[in-house]
Short mmCIF file of C-alpha atoms and ligand atoms in Angstrom, two decimals:
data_model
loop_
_atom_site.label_atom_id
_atom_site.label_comp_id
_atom_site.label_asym_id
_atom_site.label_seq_id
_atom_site.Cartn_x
_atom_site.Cartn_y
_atom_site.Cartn_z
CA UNK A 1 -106.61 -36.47 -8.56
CA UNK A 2 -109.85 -35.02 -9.29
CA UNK A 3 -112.11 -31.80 -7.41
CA UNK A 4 -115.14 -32.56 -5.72
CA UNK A 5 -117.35 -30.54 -3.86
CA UNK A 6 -117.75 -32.29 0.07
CA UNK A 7 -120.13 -31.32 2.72
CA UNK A 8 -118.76 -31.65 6.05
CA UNK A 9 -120.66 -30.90 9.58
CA UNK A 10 -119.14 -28.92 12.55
CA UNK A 11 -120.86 -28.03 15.55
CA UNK A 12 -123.79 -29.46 13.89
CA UNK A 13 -123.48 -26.75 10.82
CA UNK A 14 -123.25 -27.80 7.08
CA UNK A 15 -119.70 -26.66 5.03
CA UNK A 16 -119.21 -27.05 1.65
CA UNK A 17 -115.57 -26.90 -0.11
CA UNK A 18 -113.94 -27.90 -3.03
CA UNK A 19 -111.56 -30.87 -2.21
CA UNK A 20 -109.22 -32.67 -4.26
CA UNK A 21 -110.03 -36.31 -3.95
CA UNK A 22 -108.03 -39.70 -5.55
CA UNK A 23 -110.34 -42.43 -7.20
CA UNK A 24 -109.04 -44.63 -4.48
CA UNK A 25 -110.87 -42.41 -2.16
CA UNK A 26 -114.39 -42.95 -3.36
CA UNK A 27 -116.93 -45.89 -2.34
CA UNK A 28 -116.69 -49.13 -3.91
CA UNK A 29 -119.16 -49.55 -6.99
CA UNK A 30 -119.30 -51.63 -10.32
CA UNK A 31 -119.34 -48.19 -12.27
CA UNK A 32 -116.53 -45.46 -12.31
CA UNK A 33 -118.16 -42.51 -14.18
CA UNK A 34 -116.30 -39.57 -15.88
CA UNK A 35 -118.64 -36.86 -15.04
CA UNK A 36 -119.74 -34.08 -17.83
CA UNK A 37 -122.68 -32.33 -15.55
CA UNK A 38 -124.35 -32.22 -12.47
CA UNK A 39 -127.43 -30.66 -11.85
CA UNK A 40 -128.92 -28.43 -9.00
CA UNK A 41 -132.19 -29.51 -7.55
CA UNK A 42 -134.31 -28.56 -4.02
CA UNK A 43 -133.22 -31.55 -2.73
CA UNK A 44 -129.39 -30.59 -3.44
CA UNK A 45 -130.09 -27.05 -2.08
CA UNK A 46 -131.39 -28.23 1.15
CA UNK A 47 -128.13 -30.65 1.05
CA UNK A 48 -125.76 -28.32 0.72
CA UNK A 49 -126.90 -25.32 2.87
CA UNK A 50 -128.07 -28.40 5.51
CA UNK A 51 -131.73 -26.86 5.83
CA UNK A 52 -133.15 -30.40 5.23
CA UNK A 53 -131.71 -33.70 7.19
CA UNK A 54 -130.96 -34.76 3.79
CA UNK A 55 -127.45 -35.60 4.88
CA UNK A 56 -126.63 -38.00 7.87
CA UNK A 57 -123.19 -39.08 7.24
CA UNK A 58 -120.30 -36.68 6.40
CA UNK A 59 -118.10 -35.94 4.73
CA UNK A 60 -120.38 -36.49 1.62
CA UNK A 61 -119.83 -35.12 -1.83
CA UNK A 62 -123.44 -33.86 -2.53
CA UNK A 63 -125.68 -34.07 -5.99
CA UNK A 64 -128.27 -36.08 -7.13
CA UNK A 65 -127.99 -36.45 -10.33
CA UNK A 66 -125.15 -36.82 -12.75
CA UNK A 67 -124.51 -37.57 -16.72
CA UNK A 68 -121.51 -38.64 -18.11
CA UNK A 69 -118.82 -41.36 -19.85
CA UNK A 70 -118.30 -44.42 -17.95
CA UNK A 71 -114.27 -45.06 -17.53
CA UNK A 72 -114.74 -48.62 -15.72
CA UNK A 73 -117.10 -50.93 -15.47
CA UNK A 74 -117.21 -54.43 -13.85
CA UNK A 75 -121.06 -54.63 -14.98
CA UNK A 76 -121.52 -56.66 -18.66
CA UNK A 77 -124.31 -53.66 -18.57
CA UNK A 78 -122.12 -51.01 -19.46
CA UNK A 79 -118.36 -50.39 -21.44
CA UNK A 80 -115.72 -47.86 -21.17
CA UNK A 81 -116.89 -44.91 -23.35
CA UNK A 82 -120.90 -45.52 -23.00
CA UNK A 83 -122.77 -42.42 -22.09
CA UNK A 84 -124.93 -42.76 -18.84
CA UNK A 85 -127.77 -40.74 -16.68
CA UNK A 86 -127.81 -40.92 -12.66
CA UNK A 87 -130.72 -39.64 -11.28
CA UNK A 88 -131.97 -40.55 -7.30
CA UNK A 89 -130.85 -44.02 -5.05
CA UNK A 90 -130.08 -42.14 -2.43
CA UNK A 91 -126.74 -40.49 -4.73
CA UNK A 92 -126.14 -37.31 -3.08
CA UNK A 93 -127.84 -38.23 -0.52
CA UNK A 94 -126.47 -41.71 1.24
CA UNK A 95 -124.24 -42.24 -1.58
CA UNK A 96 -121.14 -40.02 -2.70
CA UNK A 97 -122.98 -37.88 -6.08
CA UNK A 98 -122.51 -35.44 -8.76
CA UNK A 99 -120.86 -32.40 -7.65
CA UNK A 100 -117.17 -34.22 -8.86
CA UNK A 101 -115.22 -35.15 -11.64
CA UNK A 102 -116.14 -38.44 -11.05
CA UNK A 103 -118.19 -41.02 -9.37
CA UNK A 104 -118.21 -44.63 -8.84
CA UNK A 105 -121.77 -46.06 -8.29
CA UNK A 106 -123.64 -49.11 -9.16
CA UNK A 107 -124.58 -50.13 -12.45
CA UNK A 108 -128.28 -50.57 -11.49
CA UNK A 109 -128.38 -46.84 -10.74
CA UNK A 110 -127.34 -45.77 -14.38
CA UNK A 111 -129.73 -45.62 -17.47
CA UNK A 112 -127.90 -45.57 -20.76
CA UNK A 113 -128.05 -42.51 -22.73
CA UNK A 114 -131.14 -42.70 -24.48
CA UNK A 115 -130.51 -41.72 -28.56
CA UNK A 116 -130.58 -37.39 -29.20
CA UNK A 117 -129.47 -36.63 -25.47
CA UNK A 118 -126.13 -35.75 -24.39
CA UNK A 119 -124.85 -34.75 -21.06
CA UNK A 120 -125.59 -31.35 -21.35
CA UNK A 121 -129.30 -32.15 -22.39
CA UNK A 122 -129.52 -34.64 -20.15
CA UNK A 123 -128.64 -32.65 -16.81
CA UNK A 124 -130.72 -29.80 -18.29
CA UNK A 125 -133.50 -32.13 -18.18
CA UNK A 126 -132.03 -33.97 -14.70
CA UNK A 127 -134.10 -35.50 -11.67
CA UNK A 128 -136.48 -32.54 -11.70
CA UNK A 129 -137.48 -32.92 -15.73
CA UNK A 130 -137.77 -36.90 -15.34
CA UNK A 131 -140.06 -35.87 -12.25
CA UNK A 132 -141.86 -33.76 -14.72
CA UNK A 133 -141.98 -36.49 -17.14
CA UNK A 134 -142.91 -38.96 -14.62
CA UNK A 135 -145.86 -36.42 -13.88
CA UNK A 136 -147.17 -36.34 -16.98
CA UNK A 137 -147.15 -39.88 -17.71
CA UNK A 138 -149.23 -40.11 -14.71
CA UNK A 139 -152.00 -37.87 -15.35
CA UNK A 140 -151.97 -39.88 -18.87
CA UNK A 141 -152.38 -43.22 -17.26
CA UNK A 142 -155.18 -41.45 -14.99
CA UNK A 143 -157.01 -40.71 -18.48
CA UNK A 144 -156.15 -37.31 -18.88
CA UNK A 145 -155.83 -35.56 -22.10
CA UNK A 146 -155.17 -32.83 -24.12
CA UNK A 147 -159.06 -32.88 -24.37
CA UNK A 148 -160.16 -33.48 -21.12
CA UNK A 149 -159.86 -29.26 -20.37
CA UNK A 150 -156.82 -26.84 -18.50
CA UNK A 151 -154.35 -28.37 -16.67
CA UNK A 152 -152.41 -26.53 -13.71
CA UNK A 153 -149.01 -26.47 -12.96
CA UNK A 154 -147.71 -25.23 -9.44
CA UNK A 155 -144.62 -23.53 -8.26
CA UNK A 156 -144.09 -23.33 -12.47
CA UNK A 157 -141.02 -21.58 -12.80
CA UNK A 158 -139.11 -24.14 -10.94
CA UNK A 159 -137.35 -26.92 -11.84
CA UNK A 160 -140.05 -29.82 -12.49
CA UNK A 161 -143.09 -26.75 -12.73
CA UNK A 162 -140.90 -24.94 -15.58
CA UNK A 163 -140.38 -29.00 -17.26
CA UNK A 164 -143.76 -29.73 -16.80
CA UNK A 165 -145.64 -26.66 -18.53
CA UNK A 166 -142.89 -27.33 -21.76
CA UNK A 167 -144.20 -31.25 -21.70
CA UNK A 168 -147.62 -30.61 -21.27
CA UNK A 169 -147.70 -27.40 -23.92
CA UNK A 170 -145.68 -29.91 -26.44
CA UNK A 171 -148.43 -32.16 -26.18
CA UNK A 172 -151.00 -30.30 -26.70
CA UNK A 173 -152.55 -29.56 -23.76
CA UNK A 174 -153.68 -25.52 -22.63
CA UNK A 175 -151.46 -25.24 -19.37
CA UNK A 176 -152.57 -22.83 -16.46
CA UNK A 177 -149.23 -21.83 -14.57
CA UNK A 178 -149.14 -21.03 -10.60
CA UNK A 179 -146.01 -18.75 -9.76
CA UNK A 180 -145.32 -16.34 -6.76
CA UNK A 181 -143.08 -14.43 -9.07
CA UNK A 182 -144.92 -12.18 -11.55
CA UNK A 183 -141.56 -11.44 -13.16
CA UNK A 184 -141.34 -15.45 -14.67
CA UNK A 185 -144.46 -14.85 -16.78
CA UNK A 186 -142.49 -14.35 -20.09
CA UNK A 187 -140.06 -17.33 -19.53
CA UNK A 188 -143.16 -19.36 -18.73
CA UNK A 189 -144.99 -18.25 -21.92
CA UNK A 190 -142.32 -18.86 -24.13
CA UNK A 191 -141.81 -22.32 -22.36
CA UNK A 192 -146.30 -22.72 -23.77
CA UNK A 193 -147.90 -21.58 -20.55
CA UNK A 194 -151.37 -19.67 -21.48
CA UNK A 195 -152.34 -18.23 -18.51
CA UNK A 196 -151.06 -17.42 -15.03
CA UNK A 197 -152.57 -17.46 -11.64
CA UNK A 198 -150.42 -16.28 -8.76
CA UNK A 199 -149.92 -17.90 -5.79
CA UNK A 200 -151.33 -16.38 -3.12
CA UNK A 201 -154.37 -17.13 -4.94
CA UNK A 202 -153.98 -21.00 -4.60
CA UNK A 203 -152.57 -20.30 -1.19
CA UNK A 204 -156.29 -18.79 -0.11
CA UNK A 205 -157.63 -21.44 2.38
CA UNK A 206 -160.23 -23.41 -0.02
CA UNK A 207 -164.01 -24.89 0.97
CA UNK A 208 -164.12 -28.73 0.31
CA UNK A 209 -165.55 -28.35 -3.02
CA UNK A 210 -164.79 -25.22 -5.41
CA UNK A 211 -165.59 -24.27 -8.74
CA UNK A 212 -164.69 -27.09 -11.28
CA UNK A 213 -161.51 -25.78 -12.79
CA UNK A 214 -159.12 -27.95 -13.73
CA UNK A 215 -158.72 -31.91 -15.74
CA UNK A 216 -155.67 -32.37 -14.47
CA UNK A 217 -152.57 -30.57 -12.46
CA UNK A 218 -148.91 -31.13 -11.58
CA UNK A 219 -148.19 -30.00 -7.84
CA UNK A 220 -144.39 -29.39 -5.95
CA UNK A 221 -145.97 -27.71 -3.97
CA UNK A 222 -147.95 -29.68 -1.13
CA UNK A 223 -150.12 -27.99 1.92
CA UNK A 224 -152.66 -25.47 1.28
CA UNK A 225 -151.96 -24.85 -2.48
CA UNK A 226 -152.58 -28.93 -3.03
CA UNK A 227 -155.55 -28.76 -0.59
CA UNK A 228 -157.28 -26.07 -3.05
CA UNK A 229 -156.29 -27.66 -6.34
CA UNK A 230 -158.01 -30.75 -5.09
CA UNK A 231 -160.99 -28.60 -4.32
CA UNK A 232 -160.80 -27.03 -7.74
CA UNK A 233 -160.39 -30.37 -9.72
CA UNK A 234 -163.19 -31.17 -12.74
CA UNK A 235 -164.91 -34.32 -11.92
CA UNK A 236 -162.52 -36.93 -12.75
CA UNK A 237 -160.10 -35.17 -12.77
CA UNK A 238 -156.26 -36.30 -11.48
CA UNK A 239 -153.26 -34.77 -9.79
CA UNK A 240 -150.12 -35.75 -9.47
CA UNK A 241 -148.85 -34.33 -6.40
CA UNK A 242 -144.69 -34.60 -6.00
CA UNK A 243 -143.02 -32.21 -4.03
CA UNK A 244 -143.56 -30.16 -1.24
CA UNK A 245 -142.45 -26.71 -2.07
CA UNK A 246 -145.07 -24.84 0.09
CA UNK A 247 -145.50 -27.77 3.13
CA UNK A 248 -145.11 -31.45 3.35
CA UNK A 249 -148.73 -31.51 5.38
CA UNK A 250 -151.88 -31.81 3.27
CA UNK A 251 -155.14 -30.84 5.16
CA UNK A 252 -158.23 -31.23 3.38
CA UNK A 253 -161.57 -33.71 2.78
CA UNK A 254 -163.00 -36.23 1.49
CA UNK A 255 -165.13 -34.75 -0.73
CA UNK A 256 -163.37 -34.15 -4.36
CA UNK A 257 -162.77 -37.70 -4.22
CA UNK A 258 -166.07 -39.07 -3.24
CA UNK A 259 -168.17 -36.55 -5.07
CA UNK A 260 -166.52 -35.77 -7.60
CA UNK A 261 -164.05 -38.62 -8.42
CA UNK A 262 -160.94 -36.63 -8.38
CA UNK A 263 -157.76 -38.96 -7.93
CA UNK A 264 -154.30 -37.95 -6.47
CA UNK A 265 -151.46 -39.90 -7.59
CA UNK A 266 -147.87 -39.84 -6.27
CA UNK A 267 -144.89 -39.13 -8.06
CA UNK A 268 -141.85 -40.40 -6.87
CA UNK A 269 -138.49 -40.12 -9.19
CA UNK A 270 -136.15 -41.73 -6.37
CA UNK A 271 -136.81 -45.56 -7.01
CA UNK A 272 -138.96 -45.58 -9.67
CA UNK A 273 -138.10 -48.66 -11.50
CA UNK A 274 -135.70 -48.79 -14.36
CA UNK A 275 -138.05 -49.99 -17.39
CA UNK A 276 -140.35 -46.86 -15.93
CA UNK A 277 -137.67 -44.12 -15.64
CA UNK A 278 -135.87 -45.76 -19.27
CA UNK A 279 -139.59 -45.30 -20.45
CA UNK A 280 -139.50 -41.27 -19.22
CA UNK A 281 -135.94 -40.57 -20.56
CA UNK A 282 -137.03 -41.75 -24.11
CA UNK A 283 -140.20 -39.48 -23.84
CA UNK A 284 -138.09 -36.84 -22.51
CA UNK A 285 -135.08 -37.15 -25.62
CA UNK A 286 -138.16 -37.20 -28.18
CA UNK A 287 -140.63 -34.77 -27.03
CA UNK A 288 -138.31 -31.63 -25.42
CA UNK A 289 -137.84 -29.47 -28.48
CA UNK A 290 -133.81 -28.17 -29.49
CA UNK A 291 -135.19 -24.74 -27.54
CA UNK A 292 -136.28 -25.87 -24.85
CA UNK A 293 -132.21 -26.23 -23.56
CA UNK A 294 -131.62 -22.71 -24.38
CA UNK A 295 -134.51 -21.62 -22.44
CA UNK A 296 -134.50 -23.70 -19.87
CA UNK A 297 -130.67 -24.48 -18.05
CA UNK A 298 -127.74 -22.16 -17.50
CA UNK A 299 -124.55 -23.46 -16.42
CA UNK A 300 -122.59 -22.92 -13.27
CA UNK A 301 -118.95 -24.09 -11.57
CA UNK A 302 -118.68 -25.72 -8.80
CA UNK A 303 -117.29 -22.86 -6.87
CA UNK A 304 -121.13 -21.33 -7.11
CA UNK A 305 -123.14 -24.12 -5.89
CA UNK A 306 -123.29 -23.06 -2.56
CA UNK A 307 -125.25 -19.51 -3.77
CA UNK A 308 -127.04 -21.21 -5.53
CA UNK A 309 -128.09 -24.10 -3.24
CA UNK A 310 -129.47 -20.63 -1.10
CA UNK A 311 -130.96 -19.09 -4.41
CA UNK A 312 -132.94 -22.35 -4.25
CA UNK A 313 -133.80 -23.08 -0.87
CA UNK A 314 -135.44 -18.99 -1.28
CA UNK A 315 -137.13 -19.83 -4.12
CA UNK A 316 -135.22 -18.02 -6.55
CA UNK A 317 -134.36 -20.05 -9.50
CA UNK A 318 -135.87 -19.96 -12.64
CA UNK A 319 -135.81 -23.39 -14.47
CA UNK A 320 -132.65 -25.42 -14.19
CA UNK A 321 -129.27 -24.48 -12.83
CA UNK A 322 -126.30 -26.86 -14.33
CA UNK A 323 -123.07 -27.96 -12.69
CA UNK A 324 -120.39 -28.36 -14.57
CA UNK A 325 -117.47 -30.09 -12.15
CA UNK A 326 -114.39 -29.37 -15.18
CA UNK A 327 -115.42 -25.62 -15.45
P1 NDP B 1 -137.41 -25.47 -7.42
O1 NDP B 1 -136.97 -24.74 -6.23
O2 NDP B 1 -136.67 -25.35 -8.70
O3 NDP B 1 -138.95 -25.13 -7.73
C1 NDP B 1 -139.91 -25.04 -6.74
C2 NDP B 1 -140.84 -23.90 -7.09
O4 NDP B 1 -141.93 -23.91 -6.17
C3 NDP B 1 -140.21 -22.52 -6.96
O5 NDP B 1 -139.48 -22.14 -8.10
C4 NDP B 1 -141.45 -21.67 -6.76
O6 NDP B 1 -142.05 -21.49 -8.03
C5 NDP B 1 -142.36 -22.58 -5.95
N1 NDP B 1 -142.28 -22.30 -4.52
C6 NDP B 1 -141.18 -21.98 -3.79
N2 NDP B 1 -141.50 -21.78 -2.50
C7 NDP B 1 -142.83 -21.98 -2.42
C8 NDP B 1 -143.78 -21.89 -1.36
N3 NDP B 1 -143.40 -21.60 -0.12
N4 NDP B 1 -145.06 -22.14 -1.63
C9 NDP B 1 -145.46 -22.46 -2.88
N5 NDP B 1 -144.63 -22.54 -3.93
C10 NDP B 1 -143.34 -22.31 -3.70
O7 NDP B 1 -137.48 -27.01 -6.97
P2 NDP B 1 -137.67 -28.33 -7.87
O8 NDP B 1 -138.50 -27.99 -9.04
O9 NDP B 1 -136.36 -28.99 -8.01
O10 NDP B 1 -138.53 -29.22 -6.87
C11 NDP B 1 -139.89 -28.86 -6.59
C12 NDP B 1 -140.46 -29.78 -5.51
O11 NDP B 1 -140.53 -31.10 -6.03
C13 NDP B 1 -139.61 -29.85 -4.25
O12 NDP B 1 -140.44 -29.95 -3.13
C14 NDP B 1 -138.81 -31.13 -4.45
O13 NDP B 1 -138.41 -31.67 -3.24
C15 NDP B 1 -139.84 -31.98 -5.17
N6 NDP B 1 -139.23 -33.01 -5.99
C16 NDP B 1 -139.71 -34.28 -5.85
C17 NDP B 1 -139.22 -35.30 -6.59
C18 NDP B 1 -139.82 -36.66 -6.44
O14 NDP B 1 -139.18 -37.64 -6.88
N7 NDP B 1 -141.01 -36.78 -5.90
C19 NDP B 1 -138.09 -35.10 -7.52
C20 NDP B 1 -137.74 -33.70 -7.71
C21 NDP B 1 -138.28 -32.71 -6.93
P3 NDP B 1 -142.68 -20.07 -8.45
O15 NDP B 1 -141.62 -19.07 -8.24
O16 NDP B 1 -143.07 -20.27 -9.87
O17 NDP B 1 -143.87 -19.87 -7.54
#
């Protein structure tokens, strides 16, 4: 027997317990993981209070990401004892995830532990830091660099936004950090941001072209807030636009792209291929410095995921939230 969290639905309202499950009970997959930590994402905290439709079958054990020791494996990919990631296909989501003791997935899904990771880094890290990294390496591949001029990070003190500034201030760049939460400023300094610009400011409804600001910038945030950083891009400039914090619409013109060359480039961690997301974990285990864990995760049971799935939804987290399923 093993605990998992499950989401269940009655009278069309999300509920969230801890269950005791057998491995018999779980889908059929080529993988049966032993599972060290979960992590707790937007996505998850939509999931579990059932603010998104990010759920359509129940009873589901939610989570979308998971690291930990695999215990069975009918895939010549993987051996009992290997350490493995599990970030997006739908786990958590369509597929049984990472709030458990264990999960049984398919070997496609997993990414081998990438040398100086562990679980714990690992899920620090999780689906919003390989977003981050995924970010990154986009503006990069746009041509952006450290001296191209200030790059902007939105809704920073988040999950991928508190990620981002760390892997952008590691390599070298001078990061500009939007947050509606004055009180995040120190965590975000010591994490290498250099200056702060609060968000009402980027939520101010912006002209189709505004003062040339910015060479590059990392958005969560969607509507108005991406509509004025795309106003407020340098010429050339890039974005690479991947969540949707503030609003999943996007109103705005033409013009920064026409005039001034700007490109927006999506970020999606969900299905991005394996030699791509292999490619992000081994920036990730090189590049995040031995503080950044300290600074960035804390660790929770999985008796508080459902506060903090509504600490989430509101906007209240700073950096990463951990689950650990054998606290
Ligand atoms: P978090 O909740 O940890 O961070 C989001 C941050 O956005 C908040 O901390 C806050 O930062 C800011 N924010 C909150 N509400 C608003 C608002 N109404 N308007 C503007 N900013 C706001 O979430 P994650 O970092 O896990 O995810 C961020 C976004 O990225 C989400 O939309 C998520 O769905 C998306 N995402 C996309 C992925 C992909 O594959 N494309 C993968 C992972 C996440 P502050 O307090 O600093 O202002």
């Amino acid at each position: 027997m093993f605990n998992a969290l499950l989401l269940d639905q009655t009278d069309g309202k999300t509920t969230a317990a801890i269950r005791q499950l057998e491995v018999a009970d779980l889908p059929v997959g080529e993988v049966l993981v032993d599972i060290a930590y979960s992590s707790l994402n937007y996505k998850d905290g939509l999931a579990v209070t059932g603010t998104g439709k990010i759920i359509r079958s129940f009873p589901m054990v939610p989570g979308i990401d998971f690291a930990g020791t695999v215990v069975e494996s009918a895939s010549d990919r993987f051996q009992p004892g290997d350490a493995v990631i599990l970030t997006g296909w739908g786990v958590g989501e369509r597929f049984w995830g990472g709030y458990a003791q264990k999960a049984r997935v398919k070997a496609d899904w997993l990414v081998a532990m990438p040398a100086g990771l562990d679980a714990h880094k690992a899920m620090t890290i999780g689906t919003a830091g390989l977003t981050a990294m995924l970010c990154v390496m986009t503006l990069e591949e746009a041509g952006v660099q450290p001296s191209s001029g200030k790059v902007l990070v939105t809704g920073a003190a988040g999950g991928v936004g508190s990620v981002a500034v760390q892997l952008l201030a590691q390599r070298g760049y001078h990061v500009v950090a939007v947050t509606g939460r004055p009180e995040t400023h120190e965590f975000l300094g010591k994490l290498g941001a250099k200056e702060f610009i609060a968000r009402e400011t980027m939520l101010q409804p912006a002209r189709p072209l505004e003062s040339q600001c910015w060479a590059g910038a990392v958005d969560v945030a969607g509507g108005s807030i991406l509509a004025r950083v795309l106003a407020e891009m340098d010429y050339g400039g890039a974005v690479a636009a991947c969540g949707l914090a503030n609003s999943h619409e996007l109103h705005t013109t033409v013009m920064p792209f026409i005039l001034r060359n700007v490109s927006l480039r999506g970020v999606d961690s969900v299905s991005c291929p394996l030699s791509r997301r292999t490619q992000a974990w081994e920036h990730l285990a090189a590049e995040l410095p031995e503080s950044a864990y300290a600074d960035l995760g804390k660790v929770i049971a999985l008796a508080d995921v459902p506060q903090a799935a509504r600490d989430i939804v509101a906007g209240k987290v700073q950096g990463r939230i951990l689950v650990d399923p054998n606290l």
